[in-house]
Amino acid sequence: MAATAAGVRTMEGARPGALPLPELLEGGEPVLLKGLVRDWSLVAAGRESSQAAIAHLLEHSNGRPLPYSWGPADTAGRPFYDDSYTRLNTEARRGTLEQVLGEIQAHLEDARPPTHYVASVPVDSVLPGLRARNDLDFTAHGVEAPPAIWIGNRTTASCHYDAPDNIACCAVGRRRFTLFPPEQIHNLYPGPLEPTPGGQAVSVVDFDAPDLARFPRFAQALAHARSVELDPGDALFIPSMWWHHVQGLSPFNVLVNYWWNSVPAWVPTPMHALHHALWAIRDRPEREKQAWCEVFEYYVFGPAERAGEHLPEEARGVLGPFDEAAARRMRAWLIARLNR
């Protein structure tokens, strides 16, 4: 599958204290940041051995329980669905980092180990002090982007998208990313919006053995795919809404990622609007849906100032720019109407 995909542009010379954020955001495409975090202490420990990386993590653990996914060997490292698509093939568990890492370590030599997957846990909540020698300086750009950590054995995160922009740092082990631009959603066969293996809808295509008789449009998605393998110390910029399929290639893998939004904190996730639109618009007659497409194009997807530009500023209301106060008023307005 990866052999059919194009590569990802590589940027050399980026450093944790000098992130090229404006260039990355302006380009709007995935970029391999070669060696961005090569000097992290966790990367150095991982280069020594998996055991050294585990010991380095345990040095910083505060013993607080964390969530993780567990599955038997036949899940093959892929947290996914059962055949009904109504239940997941892994169990949601809680345990200390010491417990999870001990279980992973006990199966490092297994050809088909049980799946252990710690996904998107805030670093500061379970590993206080780790950031002192393992961090990117987003604050220099005025950006709030606390890191999250992903720990597991040879696991696969099925193809999905995230609303924020993302820099994913490969700290221990190697990972393969396969990426698709947002418009390929039509060819990736997304699964249910709930439940999901990791919070976002995922493609239900098995990338290791795609069933093109069942999912024929996936062949079109592959024509637009980008693929890249990350070595320890490399990082990948993943633009907002780009689909990405992530495969851990080593018996033990650790990734640290940073999500951030380019809009103020009072702007909520569009996922709320998507769920409301499914309820309010999707099942209307086709001619009504087409009319609503035009309404949304006019008010939402077109130029931000267009819908109110012919009105006096004091008359624009929600057609004008939002600030924190306007966001609070909109939230209260929506809650009041939804609760009727």
CSV table of C-alpha atoms in Angstrom, one decimal:
chain,number,residue,atom,x,y,z
A,1,MET,CA,0.0,0.0,0.0
A,2,ALA,CA,2.7,2.5,1.0
A,3,ALA,CA,4.6,1.8,-2.2
A,4,THR,CA,1.8,3.4,-4.2
A,5,ALA,CA,2.0,6.6,-2.1
A,6,ALA,CA,4.0,9.8,-2.9
A,7,GLY,CA,6.5,11.1,-0.4
A,8,VAL,CA,6.3,14.0,2.1
A,9,ARG,CA,8.4,17.1,1.8
A,10,THR,CA,11.4,17.2,4.2
A,11,MET,CA,12.6,20.2,6.1
A,12,GLU,CA,16.1,20.1,7.6
A,13,GLY,CA,17.4,22.3,10.4
A,14,ALA,CA,14.3,23.0,12.5
A,15,ARG,CA,15.0,23.0,16.2
A,16,PRO,CA,12.7,22.7,19.3
A,17,GLY,CA,13.4,26.4,20.2
A,18,ALA,CA,12.9,27.7,16.6
A,19,LEU,CA,9.8,26.1,15.1
A,20,PRO,CA,8.9,27.2,11.6
A,21,LEU,CA,5.2,27.5,12.4
A,22,PRO,CA,4.3,30.3,10.0
A,23,GLU,CA,5.9,28.5,7.1
A,24,LEU,CA,4.2,25.2,8.0
A,25,LEU,CA,0.7,26.8,8.4
A,26,GLU,CA,1.1,28.7,5.2
A,27,GLY,CA,2.1,25.6,3.2
A,28,GLY,CA,-0.9,23.6,4.5
A,29,GLU,CA,0.7,20.3,3.6
A,30,PRO,CA,2.5,17.6,5.7
A,31,VAL,CA,6.2,18.2,6.3
A,32,LEU,CA,8.8,15.9,7.7
A,33,LEU,CA,10.8,17.8,10.3
A,34,LYS,CA,14.0,15.7,10.1
A,35,GLY,CA,15.8,15.4,13.4
A,36,LEU,CA,13.7,18.0,15.1
A,37,VAL,CA,13.8,16.3,18.5
A,38,ARG,CA,17.0,14.3,18.1
A,39,ASP,CA,18.5,15.8,21.2
A,40,TRP,CA,15.6,14.9,23.6
A,41,SER,CA,16.7,12.7,26.5
A,42,LEU,CA,13.9,10.2,25.8
A,43,VAL,CA,15.1,9.8,22.2
A,44,ALA,CA,18.7,9.2,23.5
A,45,ALA,CA,17.4,6.5,25.9
A,46,GLY,CA,15.3,4.9,23.1
A,47,ARG,CA,18.3,4.7,20.9
A,48,GLU,CA,20.1,2.8,23.6
A,49,SER,CA,17.3,0.2,24.0
A,50,SER,CA,13.6,-0.2,24.7
A,51,GLN,CA,14.5,-1.1,28.3
A,52,ALA,CA,16.4,2.2,28.7
A,53,ALA,CA,13.5,4.2,27.3
A,54,ILE,CA,11.1,2.4,29.7
A,55,ALA,CA,13.4,3.2,32.6
A,56,HIS,CA,13.6,6.8,31.5
A,57,LEU,CA,9.8,7.1,31.5
A,58,LEU,CA,9.5,5.5,34.9
A,59,GLU,CA,12.0,8.0,36.4
A,60,HIS,CA,9.4,10.7,35.7
A,61,SER,CA,6.2,8.8,36.5
A,62,ASN,CA,4.1,10.0,39.4
A,63,GLY,CA,2.2,6.7,39.7
A,64,ARG,CA,-1.1,8.2,38.8
A,65,PRO,CA,-3.5,5.8,36.9
A,66,LEU,CA,-4.0,6.5,33.3
A,67,PRO,CA,-6.4,5.1,30.6
A,68,TYR,CA,-5.2,2.6,28.0
A,69,SER,CA,-6.5,0.1,25.6
A,70,TRP,CA,-5.8,-3.6,25.9
A,71,GLY,CA,-6.6,-6.3,23.4
A,72,PRO,CA,-5.6,-10.0,23.0
A,73,ALA,CA,-3.0,-11.1,20.5
A,74,ASP,CA,-5.6,-11.5,17.7
A,75,THR,CA,-6.2,-7.8,17.6
A,76,ALA,CA,-2.8,-7.6,16.0
A,77,GLY,CA,-2.1,-4.2,17.5
A,78,ARG,CA,-5.0,-2.5,15.8
A,79,PRO,CA,-7.6,-1.1,18.1
A,80,PHE,CA,-10.7,-1.3,15.9
A,81,TYR,CA,-14.3,-2.7,15.9
A,82,ASP,CA,-15.8,-6.1,16.2
A,83,ASP,CA,-17.7,-7.3,13.1
A,84,SER,CA,-20.9,-5.4,14.1
A,85,TYR,CA,-19.1,-2.0,14.2
A,86,THR,CA,-21.1,-1.3,17.4
A,87,ARG,CA,-18.4,-2.4,19.9
A,88,LEU,CA,-14.6,-2.1,19.9
A,89,ASN,CA,-12.2,-5.0,19.8
A,90,THR,CA,-10.2,-3.7,22.7
A,91,GLU,CA,-11.0,-3.1,26.4
A,92,ALA,CA,-10.8,0.3,28.0
A,93,ARG,CA,-8.6,-0.2,31.1
A,94,ARG,CA,-6.9,2.0,33.8
A,95,GLY,CA,-3.6,1.3,35.4
A,96,THR,CA,-0.4,3.0,36.4
A,97,LEU,CA,2.4,3.6,33.9
A,98,GLU,CA,4.5,1.1,35.8
A,99,GLN,CA,1.9,-1.6,35.3
A,100,VAL,CA,1.4,-0.8,31.6
A,101,LEU,CA,5.1,-0.6,30.8
A,102,GLY,CA,5.7,-3.8,32.8
A,103,GLU,CA,3.1,-5.6,30.7
A,104,ILE,CA,4.6,-4.3,27.4
A,105,GLN,CA,8.1,-5.2,28.5
A,106,ALA,CA,7.0,-8.8,29.3
A,107,HIS,CA,6.0,-9.3,25.7
A,108,LEU,CA,8.7,-7.4,23.8
A,109,GLU,CA,10.0,-10.6,22.2
A,110,ASP,CA,6.6,-12.0,21.3
A,111,ALA,CA,5.8,-12.2,17.6
A,112,ARG,CA,2.1,-11.5,18.3
A,113,PRO,CA,1.9,-9.7,21.7
A,114,PRO,CA,-1.3,-8.5,23.3
A,115,THR,CA,-2.1,-4.9,22.4
A,116,HIS,CA,-1.3,-2.2,24.9
A,117,TYR,CA,-2.0,1.3,23.8
A,118,VAL,CA,-1.8,4.5,25.9
A,119,ALA,CA,-3.3,7.2,23.6
A,120,SER,CA,-3.2,11.0,24.0
A,121,VAL,CA,-2.5,11.3,27.7
A,122,PRO,CA,-1.3,14.8,28.8
A,123,VAL,CA,2.4,14.5,29.6
A,124,ASP,CA,2.2,16.8,32.6
A,125,SER,CA,-0.5,14.7,34.3
A,126,VAL,CA,1.5,11.5,34.4
A,127,LEU,CA,5.2,12.4,33.7
A,128,PRO,CA,5.9,15.7,35.6
A,129,GLY,CA,9.4,16.9,34.8
A,130,LEU,CA,9.8,15.0,31.5
A,131,ARG,CA,9.3,18.2,29.5
A,132,ALA,CA,12.5,19.8,31.0
A,133,ARG,CA,14.6,17.9,28.4
A,134,ASN,CA,11.8,16.8,26.0
A,135,ASP,CA,9.7,19.7,24.7
A,136,LEU,CA,9.0,22.0,21.8
A,137,ASP,CA,8.9,25.8,22.6
A,138,PHE,CA,5.5,26.8,21.4
A,139,THR,CA,5.3,29.5,24.0
A,140,ALA,CA,7.9,31.5,22.0
A,141,HIS,CA,5.2,31.8,19.3
A,142,GLY,CA,2.4,32.7,21.8
A,143,VAL,CA,0.8,29.3,21.3
A,144,GLU,CA,-0.7,27.1,24.0
A,145,ALA,CA,0.0,23.5,23.0
A,146,PRO,CA,0.5,21.2,25.9
A,147,PRO,CA,2.0,17.8,24.8
A,148,ALA,CA,0.3,14.5,24.9
A,149,ILE,CA,2.1,11.1,24.9
A,150,TRP,CA,1.3,7.9,23.1
A,151,ILE,CA,2.9,4.6,24.3
A,152,GLY,CA,2.5,1.1,23.0
A,153,ASN,CA,3.9,-1.9,21.3
A,154,ARG,CA,3.5,-2.4,17.5
A,155,THR,CA,0.2,-0.7,17.3
A,156,THR,CA,-1.8,0.9,14.5
A,157,ALA,CA,-3.9,4.0,14.8
A,158,SER,CA,-6.5,3.6,12.0
A,159,CYS,CA,-6.8,6.4,9.5
A,160,HIS,CA,-8.5,9.5,11.0
A,161,TYR,CA,-8.4,13.3,11.0
A,162,ASP,CA,-8.0,15.8,13.8
A,163,ALA,CA,-9.4,19.3,13.8
A,164,PRO,CA,-6.3,21.0,15.2
A,165,ASP,CA,-2.9,21.3,13.5
A,166,ASN,CA,-0.4,18.8,14.8
A,167,ILE,CA,3.3,18.2,15.2
A,168,ALA,CA,3.9,14.5,16.0
A,169,CYS,CA,7.4,13.7,17.4
A,170,CYS,CA,8.7,10.2,17.1
A,171,ALA,CA,10.6,9.7,20.4
A,172,VAL,CA,11.1,5.9,20.6
A,173,GLY,CA,10.8,3.3,17.8
A,174,ARG,CA,9.9,4.0,14.2
A,175,ARG,CA,6.5,4.9,12.7
A,176,ARG,CA,5.0,5.0,9.3
A,177,PHE,CA,2.4,7.7,8.5
A,178,THR,CA,0.2,7.5,5.5
A,179,LEU,CA,-1.7,10.8,4.9
A,180,PHE,CA,-4.5,12.0,2.7
A,181,PRO,CA,-5.8,15.5,2.0
A,182,PRO,CA,-9.2,16.3,3.5
A,183,GLU,CA,-11.3,15.9,0.3
A,184,GLN,CA,-10.4,12.2,0.3
A,185,ILE,CA,-13.0,11.6,3.0
A,186,HIS,CA,-15.3,10.4,0.2
A,187,ASN,CA,-12.9,7.6,-0.6
A,188,LEU,CA,-11.8,6.5,2.8
A,189,TYR,CA,-15.1,4.9,4.1
A,190,PRO,CA,-15.3,6.5,7.6
A,191,GLY,CA,-16.8,4.3,10.3
A,192,PRO,CA,-19.3,5.3,13.0
A,193,LEU,CA,-19.1,8.7,14.8
A,194,GLU,CA,-19.5,6.7,18.0
A,195,PRO,CA,-18.1,4.6,19.3
A,196,THR,CA,-14.7,5.2,18.0
A,197,PRO,CA,-11.3,3.7,18.8
A,198,GLY,CA,-9.7,7.0,19.7
A,199,GLY,CA,-12.3,9.8,19.7
A,200,GLN,CA,-12.5,10.5,16.0
A,201,ALA,CA,-14.2,8.5,13.2
A,202,VAL,CA,-11.7,6.2,11.5
A,203,SER,CA,-11.5,4.6,8.1
A,204,VAL,CA,-12.9,1.0,8.2
A,205,VAL,CA,-10.5,-0.1,5.4
A,206,ASP,CA,-7.8,-2.4,6.5
A,207,PHE,CA,-4.7,-0.7,5.1
A,208,ASP,CA,-2.6,-3.9,5.3
A,209,ALA,CA,-5.1,-5.9,3.2
A,210,PRO,CA,-7.6,-3.5,1.6
A,211,ASP,CA,-10.8,-5.2,0.3
A,212,LEU,CA,-11.2,-3.2,-3.0
A,213,ALA,CA,-14.3,-5.3,-3.9
A,214,ARG,CA,-16.0,-3.9,-0.7
A,215,PHE,CA,-14.3,-0.5,-0.7
A,216,PRO,CA,-13.6,0.2,-4.4
A,217,ARG,CA,-13.1,4.0,-3.9
A,218,PHE,CA,-10.1,3.4,-1.6
A,219,ALA,CA,-8.0,2.9,-4.8
A,220,GLN,CA,-8.8,6.6,-5.6
A,221,ALA,CA,-7.7,7.6,-2.2
A,222,LEU,CA,-4.4,5.8,-2.6
A,223,ALA,CA,-3.7,7.9,-5.7
A,224,HIS,CA,-3.6,10.9,-3.4
A,225,ALA,CA,-1.7,9.4,-0.5
A,226,ARG,CA,1.5,10.6,1.0
A,227,SER,CA,3.7,8.2,3.0
A,228,VAL,CA,6.7,8.8,5.3
A,229,GLU,CA,8.6,6.8,7.9
A,230,LEU,CA,9.9,8.5,11.0
A,231,ASP,CA,13.1,7.6,12.8
A,232,PRO,CA,13.6,8.4,16.4
A,233,GLY,CA,14.1,12.1,16.7
A,234,ASP,CA,12.0,13.0,13.6
A,235,ALA,CA,8.8,14.9,13.7
A,236,LEU,CA,5.9,15.3,11.3
A,237,PHE,CA,3.7,18.4,10.8
A,238,ILE,CA,0.1,17.2,10.1
A,239,PRO,CA,-2.2,20.0,8.9
A,240,SER,CA,-5.7,20.4,10.4
A,241,MET,CA,-8.2,17.9,8.8
A,242,TRP,CA,-5.6,15.8,7.0
A,243,TRP,CA,-6.4,12.1,7.4
A,244,HIS,CA,-3.5,10.0,8.7
A,245,HIS,CA,-2.9,6.3,9.3
A,246,VAL,CA,-0.1,5.6,11.9
A,247,GLN,CA,1.7,2.3,12.2
A,248,GLY,CA,4.2,1.6,15.0
A,249,LEU,CA,7.0,-0.4,13.4
A,250,SER,CA,9.0,-1.3,16.5
A,251,PRO,CA,8.3,-3.6,19.4
A,252,PHE,CA,8.1,-0.5,21.7
A,253,ASN,CA,7.0,2.9,20.5
A,254,VAL,CA,6.6,6.3,22.1
A,255,LEU,CA,5.3,9.4,20.3
A,256,VAL,CA,4.7,12.9,21.8
A,257,ASN,CA,2.4,15.2,19.9
A,258,TYR,CA,1.3,18.9,20.1
A,259,TRP,CA,-2.1,20.0,18.9
A,260,TRP,CA,-2.9,23.6,18.5
A,261,ASN,CA,-5.6,25.8,16.9
A,262,SER,CA,-5.1,28.9,14.9
A,263,VAL,CA,-8.3,30.4,16.2
A,264,PRO,CA,-9.1,31.9,19.6
A,265,ALA,CA,-10.0,29.6,22.5
A,266,TRP,CA,-13.6,30.7,22.5
A,267,VAL,CA,-14.2,29.3,19.0
A,268,PRO,CA,-15.6,25.7,19.6
A,269,THR,CA,-14.8,22.6,17.6
A,270,PRO,CA,-16.8,22.3,14.4
A,271,MET,CA,-17.7,18.8,15.4
A,272,HIS,CA,-20.6,20.2,17.4
A,273,ALA,CA,-21.9,21.8,14.3
A,274,LEU,CA,-21.5,18.6,12.3
A,275,HIS,CA,-23.6,16.6,14.8
A,276,HIS,CA,-26.3,19.3,14.9
A,277,ALA,CA,-26.4,19.4,11.1
A,278,LEU,CA,-26.8,15.6,10.9
A,279,TRP,CA,-29.8,16.0,13.1
A,280,ALA,CA,-31.2,19.2,11.6
A,281,ILE,CA,-30.4,19.0,7.8
A,282,ARG,CA,-29.3,15.7,6.5
A,283,ASP,CA,-32.7,14.0,6.2
A,284,ARG,CA,-34.6,16.9,4.7
A,285,PRO,CA,-35.8,16.7,1.1
A,286,GLU,CA,-33.0,17.1,-1.5
A,287,ARG,CA,-34.2,20.5,-2.7
A,288,GLU,CA,-34.1,21.9,0.8
A,289,LYS,CA,-30.7,20.5,1.4
A,290,GLN,CA,-29.4,22.2,-1.7
A,291,ALA,CA,-30.9,25.4,-0.5
A,292,TRP,CA,-29.2,25.1,2.8
A,293,CYS,CA,-25.9,24.4,1.0
A,294,GLU,CA,-26.3,27.9,-0.5
A,295,VAL,CA,-27.2,29.4,2.9
A,296,PHE,CA,-24.1,27.9,4.5
A,297,GLU,CA,-22.0,29.0,1.6
A,298,TYR,CA,-23.2,32.5,2.0
A,299,TYR,CA,-23.0,32.8,5.8
A,300,VAL,CA,-20.2,30.3,6.7
A,301,PHE,CA,-18.0,29.0,3.9
A,302,GLY,CA,-17.6,32.2,1.9
A,303,PRO,CA,-15.6,35.3,3.0
A,304,ALA,CA,-16.2,36.0,6.7
A,305,GLU,CA,-17.2,39.6,6.1
A,306,ARG,CA,-19.6,39.1,3.1
A,307,ALA,CA,-22.9,38.4,4.9
A,308,GLY,CA,-22.7,41.6,7.0
A,309,GLU,CA,-20.7,44.0,4.9
A,310,HIS,CA,-23.8,45.8,3.5
A,311,LEU,CA,-25.2,46.4,7.0
A,312,PRO,CA,-24.2,49.1,9.5
A,313,GLU,CA,-21.7,47.8,12.0
A,314,GLU,CA,-24.1,48.1,14.9
A,315,ALA,CA,-26.7,46.0,13.1
A,316,ARG,CA,-24.5,43.0,12.2
A,317,GLY,CA,-24.8,41.1,15.4
A,318,VAL,CA,-23.5,37.5,14.9
A,319,LEU,CA,-22.6,38.5,11.3
A,320,GLY,CA,-19.8,40.5,12.7
A,321,PRO,CA,-16.5,39.2,14.2
A,322,PHE,CA,-16.8,37.1,17.4
A,323,ASP,CA,-15.0,37.9,20.6
A,324,GLU,CA,-15.1,36.1,23.9
A,325,ALA,CA,-18.3,38.0,25.0
A,326,ALA,CA,-20.1,37.3,21.8
A,327,ALA,CA,-19.1,33.6,22.1
A,328,ARG,CA,-20.7,33.4,25.5
A,329,ARG,CA,-23.9,35.0,24.2
A,330,MET,CA,-24.0,32.6,21.3
A,331,ARG,CA,-23.5,29.6,23.6
A,332,ALA,CA,-26.3,30.8,25.9
A,333,TRP,CA,-28.6,31.4,22.9
A,334,LEU,CA,-27.9,27.8,21.6
A,335,ILE,CA,-28.4,26.1,24.9
A,336,ALA,CA,-31.7,28.0,25.5
A,337,ARG,CA,-33.1,26.9,22.1
A,338,LEU,CA,-31.8,23.3,22.3
A,339,ASN,CA,-33.4,22.9,25.8
A,340,ARG,CA,-36.9,24.0,24.6
